Amino acid sequence: ELAGTRDEVGRAAIGIRIGGELQLICQRCLKAMHYRLSVDDLLVLARSEAEIEALPLNPEMHDRVVAGKEMEVGTMLEDEILLAIPVAPRHEHCSGTGVEEGGAQASPFAHLRGLLNRGSRTRN
C-alpha cells in the first residue's frame, strides 16, 4: 500500500505499508522457515541529492529519496522488503544441530562425498 502524505514537519512523503509471509532458510539448521514480513515506513521526498546531503546524518530521521515525475515504485518497494528481511534468518527456537527427522545427524558436506566418489570412478 502506497499513500502520498506529509512528514511531521510538512514535507511531502510516501507512506509504505507491506505485509505478507515469506519462506526463508534458517541459517542454523538450513531448513525452511516462515517469516512474517511487516513494513510500515515513510520516505520523505527531496528535490535533489544535494538537498538530502545538506541534512546532517540522523538515524532517527525518515529516509529520503529524490522525487521525480516518474519513480520506479517496484524498485522502491523491493528495497524496503530487502531492508526488512534479516541478514541471517533463524528459527526462534532452533537447536542448529541439523538432526534430520529420522534422528540421523545431517552433515552439510554429505552430498560432496558422493560427488568425490563419482569423480574418482570416472578417472579409473
Coordinates of N, CA and C in Angstrom, one line a residue:
E1 N 0.9 -1.2 0.0 CA 0.0 0.0 0.0 C 0.9 1.2 0.0
L2 N 0.7 2.1 -0.9 CA 1.4 3.4 -1.0 C 0.4 4.5 -0.9
A3 N 0.8 5.6 -0.2 CA 0.0 6.7 0.0 C 0.8 8.0 0.1
G4 N 0.4 9.0 -0.7 CA 1.0 10.3 -0.5 C 0.6 10.9 0.8
T5 N 1.6 11.5 1.5 CA 1.4 12.1 2.8 C 2.4 13.2 3.1
R6 N 2.5 13.6 4.3 CA 3.5 14.6 4.7 C 4.1 14.1 6.0
D7 N 5.4 14.4 6.2 CA 6.0 14.0 7.5 C 5.6 15.0 8.6
E8 N 6.3 14.9 9.7 CA 6.0 15.7 10.9 C 6.2 17.2 10.7
V9 N 7.1 17.6 9.8 CA 7.4 19.0 9.6 C 6.7 19.5 8.3
G10 N 5.9 18.7 7.6 CA 5.1 19.1 6.5 C 5.8 18.8 5.1
R11 N 6.9 18.1 5.1 CA 7.5 17.8 3.8 C 6.7 16.6 3.1
A12 N 6.7 16.7 1.8 CA 6.0 15.7 1.0 C 6.7 14.3 1.3
A13 N 5.9 13.2 1.4 CA 6.4 11.9 1.7 C 5.5 10.8 1.1
I14 N 6.0 9.6 1.1 CA 5.3 8.5 0.6 C 5.2 7.5 1.8
G15 N 4.0 7.2 2.2 CA 3.8 6.2 3.2 C 3.8 4.8 2.6
I16 N 4.6 3.9 3.1 CA 4.7 2.5 2.5 C 4.2 1.5 3.6
R17 N 3.3 0.6 3.2 CA 2.9 -0.5 4.1 C 3.0 -1.8 3.3
I18 N 3.7 -2.7 3.7 CA 3.9 -4.0 3.1 C 3.7 -5.1 4.1
G19 N 3.0 -6.1 3.8 CA 2.8 -7.2 4.7 C 2.7 -8.5 3.9
G20 N 3.1 -9.6 4.5 CA 3.0 -10.9 3.9 C 3.8 -11.9 4.7
E21 N 3.9 -13.1 4.1 CA 4.7 -14.2 4.7 C 5.6 -14.7 3.7
L22 N 6.9 -14.8 4.1 CA 8.0 -15.3 3.2 C 8.5 -16.6 3.7
Q23 N 9.0 -17.4 2.8 CA 9.7 -18.6 3.2 C 11.1 -18.4 3.0
L24 N 11.9 -18.4 4.1 CA 13.3 -18.2 4.1 C 14.0 -19.5 4.6
I25 N 15.3 -19.5 4.6 CA 16.1 -20.7 5.0 C 16.8 -20.3 6.3
C26 N 16.5 -21.1 7.4 CA 17.2 -20.9 8.7 C 18.7 -21.1 8.5
Q27 N 19.5 -20.1 9.0 CA 20.9 -20.2 8.8 C 21.6 -21.1 9.9
R28 N 20.8 -21.6 10.8 CA 21.4 -22.6 11.8 C 21.2 -24.0 11.3
C29 N 19.9 -24.3 11.0 CA 19.6 -25.7 10.6 C 19.4 -26.0 9.1
L30 N 19.4 -24.9 8.4 CA 19.3 -24.9 6.9 C 17.9 -25.5 6.4
K31 N 16.9 -25.4 7.3 CA 15.6 -25.8 6.9 C 14.7 -24.6 6.6
A32 N 13.6 -24.8 5.9 CA 12.7 -23.7 5.6 C 12.1 -23.2 6.9
M33 N 11.8 -21.9 6.9 CA 11.2 -21.2 8.0 C 10.2 -20.1 7.4
H34 N 9.1 -19.9 8.1 CA 8.2 -18.9 7.7 C 8.6 -17.6 8.4
Y35 N 8.6 -16.5 7.7 CA 8.9 -15.2 8.2 C 7.8 -14.2 7.9
R36 N 7.3 -13.6 8.9 CA 6.2 -12.7 8.8 C 6.8 -11.3 8.5
L37 N 6.5 -10.8 7.3 CA 7.1 -9.5 6.9 C 6.1 -8.4 7.2
S38 N 6.5 -7.4 7.8 CA 5.7 -6.2 8.1 C 6.5 -5.0 8.0
V39 N 6.2 -4.1 7.0 CA 6.9 -2.9 6.8 C 5.9 -1.7 6.9
D40 N 6.2 -0.8 7.7 CA 5.3 0.4 7.8 C 6.3 1.6 7.9
D41 N 6.6 2.2 6.8 CA 7.7 3.2 6.7 C 7.2 4.5 6.0
L42 N 8.0 5.5 6.1 CA 7.7 6.8 5.5 C 9.0 7.2 4.8
L43 N 8.9 7.5 3.5 CA 10.0 8.0 2.7 C 9.7 9.5 2.4
V44 N 10.6 10.3 2.8 CA 10.4 11.8 2.6 C 11.0 12.1 1.3
L45 N 10.3 12.9 0.5 CA 10.7 13.2 -0.9 C 11.6 14.5 -0.9
A46 N 12.7 14.4 -1.7 CA 13.6 15.6 -1.8 C 13.7 16.0 -3.3
R47 N 14.1 17.2 -3.5 CA 14.2 17.7 -4.9 C 15.5 17.2 -5.6
S48 N 16.5 17.0 -4.8 CA 17.8 16.7 -5.3 C 18.7 15.9 -4.3
E49 N 19.8 15.3 -4.8 CA 20.7 14.7 -3.9 C 21.4 15.7 -3.0
A50 N 21.6 16.9 -3.5 CA 22.2 18.0 -2.7 C 21.3 18.3 -1.5
E51 N 20.0 18.3 -1.7 CA 19.1 18.6 -0.6 C 19.2 17.5 0.5
I52 N 19.4 16.3 0.1 CA 19.5 15.2 1.0 C 20.8 15.3 1.8
E53 N 21.9 15.5 1.1 CA 23.2 15.6 1.7 C 23.4 16.8 2.6
A54 N 22.6 17.9 2.4 CA 22.7 19.1 3.2 C 22.3 18.8 4.6
L55 N 21.4 17.8 4.8 CA 21.0 17.5 6.2 C 22.0 16.6 6.9
P56 N 22.2 16.9 8.2 CA 23.1 16.0 9.0 C 22.5 14.6 9.1
L57 N 23.4 13.6 9.2 CA 23.0 12.2 9.4 C 22.4 12.1 10.7
N58 N 21.2 11.5 10.7 CA 20.5 11.3 12.0 C 19.7 10.0 11.8
P59 N 20.0 8.9 12.6 CA 19.3 7.7 12.4 C 17.8 7.7 12.8
E60 N 17.4 8.8 13.5 CA 16.1 9.0 13.9 C 15.2 9.5 12.8
M61 N 15.8 10.1 11.8 CA 15.0 10.7 10.7 C 14.6 9.6 9.7
H62 N 13.5 10.0 9.0 CA 13.0 9.1 8.0 C 14.0 9.1 6.8
D63 N 14.0 8.0 6.0 CA 14.9 8.0 4.9 C 14.3 9.0 3.8
R64 N 15.2 9.5 3.0 CA 14.8 10.5 2.0 C 15.1 9.9 0.6
V65 N 14.3 10.2 -0.4 CA 14.5 9.8 -1.8 C 14.3 11.0 -2.6
V66 N 15.0 11.0 -3.8 CA 14.9 12.1 -4.7 C 13.6 11.8 -5.5
A67 N 12.7 12.8 -5.5 CA 11.4 12.7 -6.2 C 11.6 13.1 -7.7
G68 N 10.8 12.4 -8.5 CA 10.8 12.8 -9.9 C 9.4 12.6 -10.5
K69 N 9.2 13.1 -11.7 CA 7.9 12.9 -12.3 C 7.5 11.4 -12.4
E70 N 8.5 10.6 -12.7 CA 8.3 9.2 -12.8 C 9.3 8.5 -11.8
M71 N 8.7 7.6 -11.0 CA 9.6 7.0 -10.0 C 9.3 5.5 -10.1
E72 N 10.4 4.7 -10.0 CA 10.3 3.2 -10.0 C 9.7 2.7 -8.7
V73 N 8.4 2.6 -8.7 CA 7.8 2.1 -7.4 C 8.2 0.7 -7.1
G74 N 8.3 -0.2 -8.1 CA 8.6 -1.6 -7.8 C 10.0 -1.7 -7.2
T75 N 11.0 -0.9 -7.7 CA 12.3 -0.9 -7.1 C 12.3 -0.4 -5.7
M76 N 11.5 0.7 -5.5 CA 11.4 1.3 -4.1 C 10.8 0.2 -3.1
L77 N 9.8 -0.5 -3.5 CA 9.2 -1.5 -2.7 C 10.2 -2.7 -2.4
E78 N 10.9 -3.1 -3.5 CA 11.8 -4.1 -3.4 C 12.9 -3.8 -2.4
D79 N 13.4 -2.5 -2.4 CA 14.4 -2.1 -1.5 C 13.9 -2.2 0.0
E80 N 12.7 -1.7 0.2 CA 12.1 -1.8 1.5 C 12.0 -3.2 2.0
I81 N 11.6 -4.1 1.1 CA 11.4 -5.5 1.5 C 12.8 -6.1 1.9
L82 N 13.8 -5.8 1.0 CA 15.2 -6.4 1.3 C 15.7 -5.8 2.6
L83 N 15.4 -4.6 2.9 CA 15.9 -4.0 4.2 C 15.2 -4.6 5.4
A84 N 14.0 -5.1 5.2 CA 13.2 -5.7 6.3 C 13.5 -7.1 6.6
I85 N 14.2 -7.8 5.7 CA 14.5 -9.2 5.8 C 15.8 -9.3 6.7
P86 N 15.8 -10.2 7.7 CA 17.1 -10.4 8.4 C 18.2 -10.9 7.6
V87 N 19.4 -10.4 7.9 CA 20.6 -10.8 7.1 C 20.8 -12.3 7.3
A88 N 20.7 -12.8 8.5 CA 20.9 -14.3 8.8 C 19.6 -14.8 9.5
P89 N 18.6 -15.1 8.7 CA 17.3 -15.6 9.4 C 17.5 -16.9 10.2
R90 N 16.9 -17.0 11.3 CA 17.0 -18.2 12.2 C 15.6 -18.4 12.8
H91 N 15.3 -19.7 13.0 CA 14.1 -20.1 13.8 C 14.3 -19.5 15.2
E92 N 13.2 -19.1 15.8 CA 13.3 -18.5 17.2 C 13.8 -19.5 18.2
H93 N 13.4 -20.8 18.1 CA 13.9 -21.8 18.9 C 14.5 -22.9 18.1
C94 N 15.8 -22.7 17.6 CA 16.4 -23.6 16.7 C 17.6 -24.2 17.4
S95 N 17.7 -25.6 17.4 CA 18.8 -26.2 18.0 C 20.1 -26.1 17.2
G96 N 19.9 -25.9 15.9 CA 21.0 -25.8 15.0 C 21.8 -27.0 14.8
T97 N 21.3 -28.2 15.2 CA 22.0 -29.4 15.2 C 22.0 -30.1 13.8
G98 N 21.0 -29.7 13.0 CA 21.0 -30.4 11.7 C 20.5 -31.8 11.8
V99 N 19.8 -32.2 12.9 CA 19.3 -33.5 13.1 C 18.1 -33.7 12.2
E100 N 18.1 -34.7 11.4 CA 17.0 -35.0 10.5 C 15.9 -35.7 11.2
E101 N 14.7 -35.8 10.6 CA 13.6 -36.4 11.2 C 13.8 -37.8 11.8
G102 N 14.6 -38.6 11.1 CA 14.9 -40.0 11.5 C 15.8 -40.0 12.6
G103 N 16.4 -38.9 13.1 CA 17.3 -38.9 14.2 C 18.7 -38.9 13.7
A104 N 19.0 -39.1 12.4 CA 20.4 -39.1 11.9 C 20.9 -37.7 11.9
Q105 N 22.2 -37.6 12.2 CA 22.9 -36.3 12.1 C 23.2 -36.0 10.6
A106 N 22.7 -34.9 10.1 CA 22.9 -34.5 8.8 C 24.2 -33.7 8.7
S107 N 25.1 -34.1 7.8 CA 26.3 -33.3 7.5 C 26.1 -32.4 6.4
P108 N 26.5 -31.1 6.5 CA 26.3 -30.2 5.4 C 27.2 -30.6 4.2
F109 N 28.2 -31.5 4.4 CA 29.1 -31.9 3.4 C 28.8 -33.3 2.8
A110 N 27.7 -33.9 3.3 CA 27.4 -35.3 2.9 C 27.3 -35.4 1.4
H111 N 26.6 -34.5 0.7 CA 26.5 -34.6 -0.7 C 27.8 -34.4 -1.5
L112 N 28.8 -33.8 -0.9 CA 30.1 -33.7 -1.5 C 30.8 -35.0 -1.6
R113 N 30.6 -35.9 -0.6 CA 31.2 -37.2 -0.6 C 30.8 -38.0 -1.8
G114 N 29.5 -37.9 -2.2 CA 29.0 -38.6 -3.4 C 29.6 -38.1 -4.6
L115 N 29.8 -36.8 -4.7 CA 30.4 -36.2 -5.9 C 31.9 -36.6 -6.0
L116 N 32.6 -36.6 -4.9 CA 34.0 -37.0 -4.9 C 34.1 -38.5 -5.3
N117 N 33.3 -39.3 -4.8 CA 33.3 -40.8 -5.2 C 33.0 -40.9 -6.6
R118 N 32.0 -40.2 -7.1 CA 31.7 -40.3 -8.5 C 32.8 -39.9 -9.4
G119 N 33.5 -38.8 -9.0 CA 34.6 -38.2 -9.8 C 35.8 -39.2 -9.8
S120 N 36.1 -39.9 -8.7 CA 37.2 -40.9 -8.7 C 36.9 -42.1 -9.6
R121 N 35.6 -42.5 -9.7 CA 35.3 -43.6 -10.5 C 35.5 -43.3 -12.0
T122 N 35.2 -42.1 -12.4 CA 35.3 -41.7 -13.9 C 36.8 -41.6 -14.3
R123 N 37.7 -41.4 -13.3 CA 39.1 -41.3 -13.7 C 39.8 -42.6 -13.9
N124 N 39.3 -43.7 -13.2 CA 39.9 -45.0 -13.3 C 39.5 -45.7 -14.5

